[in-house]
Coordinates of C-alpha atoms in Angstrom, one line a residue:
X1 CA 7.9 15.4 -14.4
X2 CA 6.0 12.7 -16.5
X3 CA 2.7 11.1 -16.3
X4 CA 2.8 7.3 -16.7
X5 CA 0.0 5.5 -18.2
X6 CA -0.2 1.3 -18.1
X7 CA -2.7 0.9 -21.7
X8 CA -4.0 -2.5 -21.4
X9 CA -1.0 -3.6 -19.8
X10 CA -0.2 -7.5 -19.6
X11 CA 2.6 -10.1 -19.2
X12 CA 2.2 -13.9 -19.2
X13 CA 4.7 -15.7 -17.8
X14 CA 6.2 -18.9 -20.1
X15 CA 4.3 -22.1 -18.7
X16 CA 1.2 -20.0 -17.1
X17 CA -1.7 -19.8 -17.8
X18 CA -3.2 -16.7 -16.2
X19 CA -1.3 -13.2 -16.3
X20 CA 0.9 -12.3 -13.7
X21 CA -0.2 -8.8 -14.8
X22 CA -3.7 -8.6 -16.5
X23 CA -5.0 -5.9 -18.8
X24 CA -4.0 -3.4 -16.9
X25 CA -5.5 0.3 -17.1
X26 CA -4.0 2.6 -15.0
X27 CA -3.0 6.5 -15.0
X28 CA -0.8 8.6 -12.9
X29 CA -0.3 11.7 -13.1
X30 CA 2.7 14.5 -12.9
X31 CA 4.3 14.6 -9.4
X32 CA 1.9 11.7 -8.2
X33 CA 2.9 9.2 -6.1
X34 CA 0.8 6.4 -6.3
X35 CA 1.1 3.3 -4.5
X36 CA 0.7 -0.4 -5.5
X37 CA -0.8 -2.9 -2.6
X38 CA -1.5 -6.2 -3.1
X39 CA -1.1 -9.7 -1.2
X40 CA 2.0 -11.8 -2.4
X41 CA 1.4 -13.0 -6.1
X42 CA -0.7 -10.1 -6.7
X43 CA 1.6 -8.6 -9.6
X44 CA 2.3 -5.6 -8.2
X45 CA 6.1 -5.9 -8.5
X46 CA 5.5 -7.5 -12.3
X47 CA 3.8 -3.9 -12.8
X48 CA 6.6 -1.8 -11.4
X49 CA 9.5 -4.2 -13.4
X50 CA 7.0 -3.9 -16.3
X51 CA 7.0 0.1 -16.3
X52 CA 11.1 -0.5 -15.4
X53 CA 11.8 -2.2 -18.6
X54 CA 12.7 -5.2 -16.8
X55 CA 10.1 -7.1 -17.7
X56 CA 8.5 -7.4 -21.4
X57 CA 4.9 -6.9 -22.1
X58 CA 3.4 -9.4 -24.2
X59 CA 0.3 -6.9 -24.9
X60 CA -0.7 -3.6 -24.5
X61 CA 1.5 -0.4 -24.1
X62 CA 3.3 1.8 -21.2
X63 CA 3.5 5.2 -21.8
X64 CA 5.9 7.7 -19.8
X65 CA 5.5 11.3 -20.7
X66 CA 3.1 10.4 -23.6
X67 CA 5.8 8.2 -24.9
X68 CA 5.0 5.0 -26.2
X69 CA 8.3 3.2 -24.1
X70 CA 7.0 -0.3 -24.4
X71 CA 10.4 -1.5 -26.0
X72 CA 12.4 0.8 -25.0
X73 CA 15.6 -0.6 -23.2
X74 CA 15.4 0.8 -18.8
X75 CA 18.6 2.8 -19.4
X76 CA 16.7 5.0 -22.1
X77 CA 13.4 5.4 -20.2
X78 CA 14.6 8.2 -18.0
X79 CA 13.5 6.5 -14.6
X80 CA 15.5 5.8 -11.4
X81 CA 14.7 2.5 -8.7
X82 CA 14.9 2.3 -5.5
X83 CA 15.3 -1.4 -4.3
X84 CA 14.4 -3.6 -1.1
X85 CA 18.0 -4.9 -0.7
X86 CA 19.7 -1.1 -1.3
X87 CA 22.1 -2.2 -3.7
X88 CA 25.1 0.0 -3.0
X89 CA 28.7 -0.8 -4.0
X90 CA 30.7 -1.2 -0.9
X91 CA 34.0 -0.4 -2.3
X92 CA 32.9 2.9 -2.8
X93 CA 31.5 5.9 -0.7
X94 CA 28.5 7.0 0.0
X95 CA 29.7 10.1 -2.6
X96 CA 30.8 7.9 -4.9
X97 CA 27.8 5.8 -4.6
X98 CA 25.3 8.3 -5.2
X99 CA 27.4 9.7 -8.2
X100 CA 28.0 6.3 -10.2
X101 CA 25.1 6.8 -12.3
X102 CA 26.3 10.3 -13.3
X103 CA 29.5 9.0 -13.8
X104 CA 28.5 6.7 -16.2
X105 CA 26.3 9.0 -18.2
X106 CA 29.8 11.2 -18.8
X107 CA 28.6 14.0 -16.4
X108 CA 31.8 16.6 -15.6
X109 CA 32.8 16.2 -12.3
X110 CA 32.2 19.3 -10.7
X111 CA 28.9 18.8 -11.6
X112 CA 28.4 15.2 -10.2
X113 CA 29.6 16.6 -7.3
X114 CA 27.8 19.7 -7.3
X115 CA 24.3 17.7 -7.4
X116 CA 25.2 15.1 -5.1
X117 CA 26.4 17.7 -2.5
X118 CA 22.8 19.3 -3.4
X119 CA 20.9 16.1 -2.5
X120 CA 23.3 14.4 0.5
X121 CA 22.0 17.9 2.4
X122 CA 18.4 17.4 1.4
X123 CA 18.6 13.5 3.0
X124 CA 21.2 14.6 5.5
X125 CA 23.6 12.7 4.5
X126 CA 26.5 15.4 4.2
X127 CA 28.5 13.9 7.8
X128 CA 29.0 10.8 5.6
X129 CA 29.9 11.4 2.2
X130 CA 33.4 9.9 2.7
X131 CA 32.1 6.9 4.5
X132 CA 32.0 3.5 3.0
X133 CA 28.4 1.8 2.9
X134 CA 29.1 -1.0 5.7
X135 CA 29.6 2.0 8.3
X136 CA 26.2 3.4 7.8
X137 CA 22.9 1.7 9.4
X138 CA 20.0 0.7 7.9
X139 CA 18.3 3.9 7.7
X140 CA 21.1 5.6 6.5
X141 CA 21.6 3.0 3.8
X142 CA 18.2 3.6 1.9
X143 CA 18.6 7.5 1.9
X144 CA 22.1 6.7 -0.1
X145 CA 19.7 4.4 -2.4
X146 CA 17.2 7.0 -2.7
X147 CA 20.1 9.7 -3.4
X148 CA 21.5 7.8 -6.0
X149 CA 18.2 7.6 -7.7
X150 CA 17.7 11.6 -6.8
X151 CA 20.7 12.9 -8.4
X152 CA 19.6 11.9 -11.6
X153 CA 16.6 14.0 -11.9
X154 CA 14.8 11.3 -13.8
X155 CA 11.0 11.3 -14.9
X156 CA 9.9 9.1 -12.7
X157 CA 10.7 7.4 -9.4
X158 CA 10.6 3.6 -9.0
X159 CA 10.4 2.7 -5.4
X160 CA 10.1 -1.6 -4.6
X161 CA 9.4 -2.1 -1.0
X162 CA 12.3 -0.1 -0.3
X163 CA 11.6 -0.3 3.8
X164 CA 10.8 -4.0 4.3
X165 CA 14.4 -4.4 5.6
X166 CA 14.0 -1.4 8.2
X167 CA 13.0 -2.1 11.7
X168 CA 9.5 -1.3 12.5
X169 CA 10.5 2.3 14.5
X170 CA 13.1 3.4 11.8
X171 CA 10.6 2.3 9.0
X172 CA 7.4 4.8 10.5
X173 CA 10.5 7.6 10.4
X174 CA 11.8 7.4 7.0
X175 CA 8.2 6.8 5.5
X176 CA 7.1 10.1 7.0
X177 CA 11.1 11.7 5.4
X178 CA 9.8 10.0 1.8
X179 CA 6.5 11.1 1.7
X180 CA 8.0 14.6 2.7
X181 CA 10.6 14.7 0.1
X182 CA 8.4 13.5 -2.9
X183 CA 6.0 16.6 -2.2
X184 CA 9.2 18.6 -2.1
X185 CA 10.7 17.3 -5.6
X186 CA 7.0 16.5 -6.6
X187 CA 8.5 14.0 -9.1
X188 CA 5.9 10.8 -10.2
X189 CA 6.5 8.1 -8.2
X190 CA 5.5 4.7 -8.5
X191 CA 5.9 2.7 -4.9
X192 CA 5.1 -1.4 -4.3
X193 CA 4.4 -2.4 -1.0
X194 CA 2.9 -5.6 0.6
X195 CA 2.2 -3.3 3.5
X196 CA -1.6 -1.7 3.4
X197 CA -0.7 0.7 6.2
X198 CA 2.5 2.0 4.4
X199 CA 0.0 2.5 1.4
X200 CA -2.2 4.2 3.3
X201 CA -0.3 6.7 5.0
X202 CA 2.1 7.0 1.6
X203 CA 0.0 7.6 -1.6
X204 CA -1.9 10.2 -2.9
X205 CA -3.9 7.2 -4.5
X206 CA -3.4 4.2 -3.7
X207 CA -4.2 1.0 -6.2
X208 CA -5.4 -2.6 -4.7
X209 CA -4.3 -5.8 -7.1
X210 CA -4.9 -9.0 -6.7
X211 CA -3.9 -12.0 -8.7
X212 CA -3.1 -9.6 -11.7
X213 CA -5.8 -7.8 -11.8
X214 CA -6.7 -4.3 -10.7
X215 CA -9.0 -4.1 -7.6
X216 CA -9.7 -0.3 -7.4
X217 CA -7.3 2.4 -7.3
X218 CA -8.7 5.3 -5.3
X219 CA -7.6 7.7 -2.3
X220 CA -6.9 5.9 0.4
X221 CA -9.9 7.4 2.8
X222 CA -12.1 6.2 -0.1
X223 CA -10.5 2.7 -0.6
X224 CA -11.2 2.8 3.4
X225 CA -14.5 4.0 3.6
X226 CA -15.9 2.7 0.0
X227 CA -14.6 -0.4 -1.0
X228 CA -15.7 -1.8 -4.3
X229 CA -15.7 -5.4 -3.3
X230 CA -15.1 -7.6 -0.9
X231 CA -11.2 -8.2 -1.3
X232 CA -10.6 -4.5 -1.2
X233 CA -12.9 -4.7 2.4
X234 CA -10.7 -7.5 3.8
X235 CA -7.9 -6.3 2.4
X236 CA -7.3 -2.2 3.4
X237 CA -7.5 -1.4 7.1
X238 CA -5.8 -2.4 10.0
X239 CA -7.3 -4.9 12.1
X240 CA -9.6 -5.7 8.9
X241 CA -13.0 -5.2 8.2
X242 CA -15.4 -7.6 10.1
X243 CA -17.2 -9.7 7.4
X244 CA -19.8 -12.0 8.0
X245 CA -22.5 -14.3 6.0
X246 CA -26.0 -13.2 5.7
X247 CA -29.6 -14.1 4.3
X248 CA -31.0 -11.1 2.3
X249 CA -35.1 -11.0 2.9
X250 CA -36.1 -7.6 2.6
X251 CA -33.4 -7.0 5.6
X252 CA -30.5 -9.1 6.8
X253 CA -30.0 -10.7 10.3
X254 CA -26.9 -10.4 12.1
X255 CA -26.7 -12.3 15.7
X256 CA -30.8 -12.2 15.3
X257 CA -30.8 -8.5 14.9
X258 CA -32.4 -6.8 12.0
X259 CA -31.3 -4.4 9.6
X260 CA -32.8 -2.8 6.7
X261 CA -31.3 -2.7 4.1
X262 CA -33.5 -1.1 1.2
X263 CA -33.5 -2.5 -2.2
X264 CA -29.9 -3.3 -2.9
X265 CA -30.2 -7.0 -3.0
X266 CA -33.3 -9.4 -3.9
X267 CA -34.4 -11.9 -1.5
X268 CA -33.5 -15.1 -0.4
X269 CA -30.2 -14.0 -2.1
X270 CA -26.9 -14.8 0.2
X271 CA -24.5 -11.8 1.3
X272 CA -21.6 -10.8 3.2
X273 CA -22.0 -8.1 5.1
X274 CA -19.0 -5.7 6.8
X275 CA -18.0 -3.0 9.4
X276 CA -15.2 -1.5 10.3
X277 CA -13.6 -2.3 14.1
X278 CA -14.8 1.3 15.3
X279 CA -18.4 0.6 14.0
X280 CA -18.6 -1.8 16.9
X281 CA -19.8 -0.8 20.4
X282 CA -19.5 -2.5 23.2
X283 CA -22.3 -1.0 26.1
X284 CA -24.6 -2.8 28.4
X285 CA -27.7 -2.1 26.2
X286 CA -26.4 -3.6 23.7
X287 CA -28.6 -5.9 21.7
X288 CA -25.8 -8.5 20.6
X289 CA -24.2 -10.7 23.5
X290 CA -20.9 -11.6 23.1
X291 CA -17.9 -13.3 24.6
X292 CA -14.0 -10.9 24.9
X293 CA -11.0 -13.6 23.3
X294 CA -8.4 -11.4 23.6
X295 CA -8.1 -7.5 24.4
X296 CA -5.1 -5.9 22.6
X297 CA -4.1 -2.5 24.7
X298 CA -1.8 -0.3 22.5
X299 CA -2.1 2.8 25.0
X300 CA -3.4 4.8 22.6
X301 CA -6.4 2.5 21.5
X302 CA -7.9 -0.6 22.5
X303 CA -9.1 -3.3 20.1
X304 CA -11.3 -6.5 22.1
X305 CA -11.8 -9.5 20.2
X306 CA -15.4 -10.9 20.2
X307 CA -17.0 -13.8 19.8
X308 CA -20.8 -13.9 18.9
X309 CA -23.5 -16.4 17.8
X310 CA -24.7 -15.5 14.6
X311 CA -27.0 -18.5 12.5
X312 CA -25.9 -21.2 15.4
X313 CA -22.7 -20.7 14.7
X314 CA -19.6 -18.9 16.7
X315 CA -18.4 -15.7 14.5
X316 CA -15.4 -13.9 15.5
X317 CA -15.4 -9.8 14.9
X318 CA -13.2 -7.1 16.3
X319 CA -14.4 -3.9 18.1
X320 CA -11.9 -0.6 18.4
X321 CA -12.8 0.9 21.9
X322 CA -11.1 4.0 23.8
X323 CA -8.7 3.6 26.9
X324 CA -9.0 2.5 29.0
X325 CA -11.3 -0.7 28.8
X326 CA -12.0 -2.7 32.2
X327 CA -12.8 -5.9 30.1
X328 CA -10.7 -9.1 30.1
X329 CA -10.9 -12.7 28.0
X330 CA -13.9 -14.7 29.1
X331 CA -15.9 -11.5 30.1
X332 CA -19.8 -11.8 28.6
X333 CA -20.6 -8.3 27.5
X334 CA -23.1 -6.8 25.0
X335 CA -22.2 -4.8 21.8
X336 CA -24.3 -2.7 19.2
X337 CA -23.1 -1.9 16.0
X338 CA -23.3 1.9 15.0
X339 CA -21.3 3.9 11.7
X340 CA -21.4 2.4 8.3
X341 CA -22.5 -1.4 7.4
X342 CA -21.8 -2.6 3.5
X343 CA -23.7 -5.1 1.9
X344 CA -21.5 -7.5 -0.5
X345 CA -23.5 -10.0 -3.0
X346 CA -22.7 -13.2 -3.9
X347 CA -20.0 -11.7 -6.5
X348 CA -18.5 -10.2 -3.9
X349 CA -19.4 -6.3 -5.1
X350 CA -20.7 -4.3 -3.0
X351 CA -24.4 -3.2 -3.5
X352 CA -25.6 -1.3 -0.2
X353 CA -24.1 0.6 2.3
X354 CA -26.2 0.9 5.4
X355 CA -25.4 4.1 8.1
X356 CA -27.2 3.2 12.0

């Protein structure tokens, strides 16, 4: 195990002129795995092929294990990669496919086969050692990937959006067999996804980037419940965060009702302020009256689509309800808001957080 440590971290793409990656300062520690989330451009595959070797840094250092490996060629920096596109040589076996790394670093046979035997039962993958990589399906592909990356018993695992290409069924499955095997080898592990849910449910912290630069890294209940600013609100959580424009005077309006707010924010200052779908309820004594768009019913929750009038204009929010819900588009119903409000200023930072 290793800790990895990004020290001020940049590179600047020829003919740019902002960073792809930006001053980044970032740790993780041993037998971590820490997940980077951003929208596309956001540099979070720059930052993985950065800590790679694959891409050079044109300031600032990476350090793996307390090692300074900032020009140090990838084949010397003791790390293994898993890949989107599982790069697997089809003439060979799945054996043979896990073993090429081994077999180019001069390991003795019976001991290439010894640890590859060790790791195809781990990923049960033992039924197909002999079998060549176009007779294996999807799922079964990416545990070859990640086996080949196992066997080496590297420092550190490099993992870029390795289930994108998985179907949405077989990609909930092996994300639950990856988390479960990194606690198991408890190796650091470094994982890129575009995908805030697979962070989410993945990381033990998880780290939000956007156009190079470093958002927060946190846990991901606290990325969720306290988000630094307001891309991190939009950003993490599943339908988003409602978010909507408000005029700070001692209190803040929203649809005509007031809030207090204390002493966060001056007045006459504009603000965005936010709530999660499950701080919304919809009940006839509601004080907010609102119009349904679209009710989504996935059995096991219900989120209904709103439209309300908030400053003469038509805002759209979301509310999470419980099944089942009788409503339907075009229904007029009334909703309160209850839970946690945040209060974003004009920077977009978050200054208040307001509990009904």
């Amino acid at each position: 195990m290793a800790s990895v440590r990004y020290d001020d971290a940049t590179r600047l793409y020829p003919g740019t002129a902002k960073p792809a990656v930006n001053r980044l300062e970032l740790e993780i520690d041993d037998g971590e795995l820490l997940v980077l989330v951003g929208p596309s451009g956001s540099g979070k595959s720059t930052a993985l092929r950065m800590l790679a070797g694959l891409e050079p840094l044109d300031d600032g250092r990476i350090l793996i294990g307390g090692d300074d490996v900032s020009r140090v060629p990838p084949r010397s920096r003791d790390i293994a990669m898993v890949f989107q596109n599982y790069a697997l040589y089809p003439n060979l076996d799945v054996g043979q496919n896990m073993g090429f790394a081994l077999k180019q670093q001069g390991v003795h046979k019976d001991e290439r086969m010894k640890r590859v035997r060790e790791v195809a039962k781990l990923l049960d993958l033992e039924p197909y050692l002999d079998r060549k990589p176009r007779n294996l399906s999807g799922g079964q592909r990416q545990r070859v990937a990640m086996g080949r990356a196992i066997v080496r018993r590297p420092r550190v695992y490099l993992m870029d959006e390795p289930l994108s290409n998985l179907d949405a069924k077989l990609r909930v499955q092996t994300r639950a067999e990856l988390v479960e095997l990194q606690r198991r080898l408890a190796v650091t592990t470094v994982y890129v996804t575009h995908d805030q849910v697979e962070a989410m449910t993945m990381g033990h912290r998880v780290a939000v980037l956007r156009d190079g630069d470093l958002q927060q890294v946190d846990a991901p209940s606290t990325l969720y419940h306290a988000p630094v600013n307001l891309f991190v609100a939009g950003f993490i959580g599943s339908p988003a965060m409602n978010l909507i424009p408000v005029s700070v005077d001692h209190a803040v309006k929203l649809a005509g009702v007031e809030i207090r707010i204390g002493d966060g924010l001056g007045d006459g200052q504009r603000a965005t302020i936010g709530f999660r779908p499950e701080s919304v309820a919809i009940r006839d004594d509601g004080p907010i009256p609102a119009r349904i768009r679209l009710v989504e019913d996935l059995g096991s929750e219900v989120f209904v689509h709103l439209v309300i009038e908030h400053e003469g204009e038509e805002r759209r929010i979301v509310a999470k309800v419980e099944p089942p819900f009788p409503g339907k588009a075009d229904d007029n119903v009334h909703v309160a808001l209850r839970g946690t409000l945040h209060l974003f200023d004009a920077t977009e930072v978050r200054q208040a957080t307001v509990t009904l």
